[in-house]
Amino acid sequence: MRVWRGRSVTCGCPALGASHQVGQGVARRRSRPAPRVLDGPAAACDPRTMHFSSMALASDGDDPAELQAHLTRYQPPENEVGAEIGGVHVLSRTEDVALVLAGARVHSTGIELELELRLRVAGHDGTRHRDFWEAVEQTWVGVALADGTRVVARPARSFGRRPGEATYVLSQSGGGGGGRSYRQTFWLSPAPPAGDLVVVVANPELGLPEGRHTLPTAALAEAAATALVLWPWEPDPPVDPDDAGRPSPPPSGWFAEPPA
């Protein structure tokens, strides 16, 4: 039996039950072959706290290479420092809201995209903040690969079929914010084929129309060549699930006395 060790999460991994599918009804010209459409998992937890950093499938005999491949499918490898592609690009905006591509980091196993959503005026009311964050979570994010493949990360609380054995996955790997600034990060895995990468976004809840930006081939190739591997990846050491994270009471005093 396999046991999840490390921090408990309910994020975009299909093993944890999150799923989605790309929306239907997209018109295509008959003169062009229809692009392949692949699904990425939608985050099933609060993106302000989700992270797979210490997660490991721990059972005797697990293949470390298989475990590493599973983890890097849904998050950047933690033994690497991705190389930045320079520039900040406005993807979509209105008079009061703007969604920008604040950064892109290329790793050996994929690409991390950082999006920032900025407000002209912040809402100080708690209810308004909560409602706005829920609207931020409804951002649609996708990428078009050089071979015609489209990969889509559905917004939070979207439902549909599991991504299954899709070649590419685009999953939300983190986020947070408040006031006038909110951030979301997305992880595309595995590394896409050589060529331009088009980032596409939309958020009807916030009135943001569809917008896009192209990351050019040359910039992607240069970043891929300079990504830094700090050390070989190793799985987390074994832990006892019954004792993991359990604090010990002070050695003396009231808390050290046995319960009555």
XYZ file of C-alpha atoms in Angstrom:
260
model
C 0.000 0.000 0.000
C 1.284 3.453 -0.849
C 1.167 6.228 1.722
C 1.500 9.931 0.980
C 4.210 11.414 3.166
C 5.090 15.015 3.785
C 2.718 17.967 3.729
C -0.909 17.133 3.151
C -2.378 18.696 0.017
C -5.355 18.266 -2.281
C -3.952 19.902 -5.380
C -3.894 19.288 -9.098
C -2.485 15.766 -9.029
C -4.964 13.315 -10.605
C -4.001 10.779 -7.965
C -5.759 13.047 -5.472
C -8.926 13.311 -7.483
C -8.736 16.684 -9.236
C -9.775 16.737 -12.877
C -10.966 18.877 -15.746
C -11.429 19.041 -19.460
C -11.066 21.692 -22.097
C -14.237 23.506 -23.106
C -16.030 22.422 -26.253
C -17.357 24.273 -29.249
C -14.181 25.882 -30.585
C -14.594 26.672 -34.273
C -11.736 25.583 -36.528
C -11.083 26.157 -40.213
C -11.462 23.034 -42.322
C -8.287 23.855 -44.227
C -6.184 23.285 -41.108
C -5.820 20.118 -39.071
C -7.444 20.453 -35.662
C -4.837 20.895 -32.925
C -4.505 18.239 -30.282
C -6.061 19.286 -26.994
C -4.629 18.016 -23.740
C -5.907 18.604 -20.246
C -4.066 19.790 -17.173
C -5.379 19.211 -13.661
C -7.323 21.926 -11.880
C -6.270 22.756 -8.352
C -8.698 21.343 -5.790
C -7.303 23.308 -2.842
C -6.615 26.896 -1.889
C -3.827 27.991 -4.285
C -2.404 30.231 -1.580
C -1.177 27.157 0.315
C -0.710 24.371 -2.196
C 2.723 22.969 -2.798
C 4.113 19.530 -3.372
C 7.552 20.288 -1.929
C 7.977 17.393 0.541
C 5.437 15.042 -0.924
C 6.614 11.546 -1.663
C 5.009 8.237 -2.444
C 6.543 6.068 0.226
C 6.347 2.332 -0.005
C 9.073 -0.230 0.094
C 10.482 -0.870 -3.353
C 9.352 2.391 -4.962
C 11.496 3.323 -7.931
C 13.149 6.727 -7.187
C 13.112 7.614 -10.882
C 9.369 6.928 -11.042
C 8.794 9.018 -7.928
C 10.845 11.901 -9.314
C 8.937 11.783 -12.597
C 5.636 11.892 -10.708
C 6.641 14.897 -8.603
C 8.087 16.934 -11.468
C 4.933 16.361 -13.481
C 3.102 18.728 -11.136
C 5.809 21.058 -9.794
C 9.274 22.347 -10.700
C 12.178 20.166 -9.560
C 13.430 21.404 -6.199
C 17.054 20.533 -6.956
C 17.108 23.018 -9.850
C 17.037 26.777 -10.295
C 15.127 27.676 -13.434
C 16.503 30.248 -15.867
C 14.410 33.393 -16.270
C 13.073 34.669 -19.564
C 13.219 38.446 -19.222
C 10.426 40.949 -19.544
C 6.968 41.655 -18.137
C 4.085 41.448 -20.593
C 0.473 42.597 -20.256
C -1.747 39.714 -21.299
C -5.171 41.279 -20.762
C -6.498 44.425 -19.114
C -9.444 46.710 -18.531
C -9.551 50.202 -17.025
C -9.445 48.715 -13.515
C -7.822 45.261 -13.773
C -4.670 44.014 -15.490
C -3.304 40.486 -15.866
C 0.402 40.283 -16.685
C 2.954 37.587 -17.361
C 5.448 38.587 -14.677
C 7.964 35.849 -15.323
C 8.770 32.568 -17.007
C 11.380 30.136 -15.693
C 12.690 27.265 -17.775
C 13.730 24.002 -16.084
C 14.993 20.744 -17.512
C 11.571 19.162 -16.995
C 9.201 22.006 -17.822
C 8.375 25.711 -17.689
C 6.997 27.718 -14.772
C 4.773 30.699 -15.592
C 4.103 33.459 -13.061
C 0.996 35.581 -13.548
C 0.146 38.722 -11.593
C -3.254 40.351 -11.427
C -3.296 44.019 -10.422
C -6.214 46.208 -9.313
C -6.521 49.952 -9.700
C -8.378 50.211 -6.366
C -8.207 47.709 -3.507
C -11.219 46.618 -1.512
C -10.642 46.768 2.256
C -13.865 44.986 3.106
C -13.240 41.326 4.010
C -16.192 40.055 2.016
C -15.067 41.956 -1.068
C -11.549 40.532 -0.713
C -12.918 36.982 -0.501
C -15.216 37.506 -3.470
C -12.386 38.955 -5.520
C -10.030 36.084 -4.703
C -12.718 33.652 -5.836
C -12.922 35.609 -9.088
C -9.124 35.454 -9.465
C -9.361 31.669 -9.181
C -11.594 31.650 -12.259
C -8.731 32.689 -14.548
C -8.360 30.466 -17.591
C -4.738 29.781 -18.526
C -3.466 27.781 -21.476
C -0.452 27.349 -23.695
C -0.106 26.562 -27.388
C 2.966 24.494 -28.229
C 4.980 24.640 -31.429
C 3.579 21.302 -32.631
C -0.020 22.558 -32.415
C -0.807 21.001 -29.040
C -2.969 23.078 -26.684
C -2.716 22.511 -22.937
C -5.267 24.109 -20.600
C -5.428 24.553 -16.831
C -9.069 24.894 -15.911
C -10.000 27.323 -13.123
C -10.507 26.132 -9.563
C -13.721 24.211 -8.852
C -14.061 23.190 -12.495
C -14.988 19.593 -13.128
C -14.637 17.141 -15.970
C -12.681 14.112 -17.004
C -9.309 13.247 -15.549
C -6.228 14.180 -17.550
C -5.299 10.493 -17.710
C -2.186 9.777 -19.728
C -1.989 13.165 -21.449
C 1.512 13.943 -22.644
C 1.524 17.502 -21.291
C 0.065 18.889 -18.064
C -0.455 22.527 -17.077
C -1.248 22.796 -13.364
C -1.491 25.646 -10.889
C 1.435 25.252 -8.496
C 0.962 28.212 -6.169
C -0.462 31.649 -5.624
C -1.626 34.259 -3.156
C -2.004 37.954 -2.600
C -4.289 40.632 -1.298
C -5.102 44.305 -1.614
C -4.249 45.349 -5.157
C -1.979 42.469 -6.188
C -2.558 38.734 -6.656
C -0.182 36.100 -7.989
C -0.627 32.665 -9.556
C 2.049 30.274 -10.788
C 1.524 27.499 -13.321
C 3.754 24.565 -14.201
C 3.929 23.103 -17.710
C 5.400 19.610 -17.850
C 7.257 17.998 -19.520
C 9.482 20.463 -21.361
C 7.706 21.412 -24.614
C 9.127 20.793 -28.086
C 11.431 23.377 -29.633
C 9.602 26.394 -30.985
C 7.495 29.345 -29.854
C 5.276 28.975 -26.784
C 2.054 31.012 -26.734
C 0.528 31.827 -23.328
C -3.239 32.471 -23.487
C -5.437 33.809 -20.653
C -8.993 34.985 -20.012
C -11.142 35.758 -16.978
C -14.791 36.491 -17.799
C -15.562 36.905 -14.075
C -13.341 39.999 -13.990
C -14.245 41.199 -17.463
C -10.789 40.361 -18.821
C -10.967 39.393 -22.502
C -8.795 36.693 -24.008
C -5.195 37.794 -24.398
C -1.905 36.159 -25.284
C 1.851 36.538 -25.457
C 4.438 34.528 -27.382
C 7.645 33.350 -25.741
C 10.034 33.066 -28.706
C 12.088 30.009 -29.578
C 15.450 31.710 -29.084
C 14.637 32.932 -25.567
C 13.345 29.511 -24.521
C 16.407 27.740 -25.908
C 18.814 30.158 -24.217
C 17.070 29.764 -20.864
C 16.993 25.967 -21.165
C 20.755 25.958 -21.677
C 21.379 27.987 -18.508
C 19.022 26.283 -16.019
C 21.100 25.277 -12.998
C 21.041 21.806 -11.419
C 22.296 22.243 -7.847
C 22.686 18.563 -6.960
C 21.249 15.174 -7.945
C 17.665 14.644 -6.857
C 17.083 12.319 -3.906
C 13.799 11.119 -2.367
C 12.813 12.233 1.118
C 14.101 10.005 3.931
C 11.599 7.516 5.383
C 9.441 8.742 8.244
C 7.005 7.068 10.620
C 3.523 8.385 9.693
C 2.407 7.967 13.314
C 5.179 10.227 14.621
C 5.572 12.669 11.748
C 5.167 16.243 12.927
C 4.097 15.270 16.467
C 5.643 17.752 18.957
C 7.060 16.638 22.303
C 5.819 18.334 25.509
C 8.235 20.356 27.642
C 10.465 18.062 29.745
C 9.187 19.541 33.015
C 6.235 21.480 34.365
C 2.482 21.133 34.048
C 2.533 19.852 30.439
C 4.957 17.062 31.371
C 2.561 15.610 33.964
C 0.431 12.632 32.858
C -3.236 13.407 32.122
C -5.591 12.971 35.050
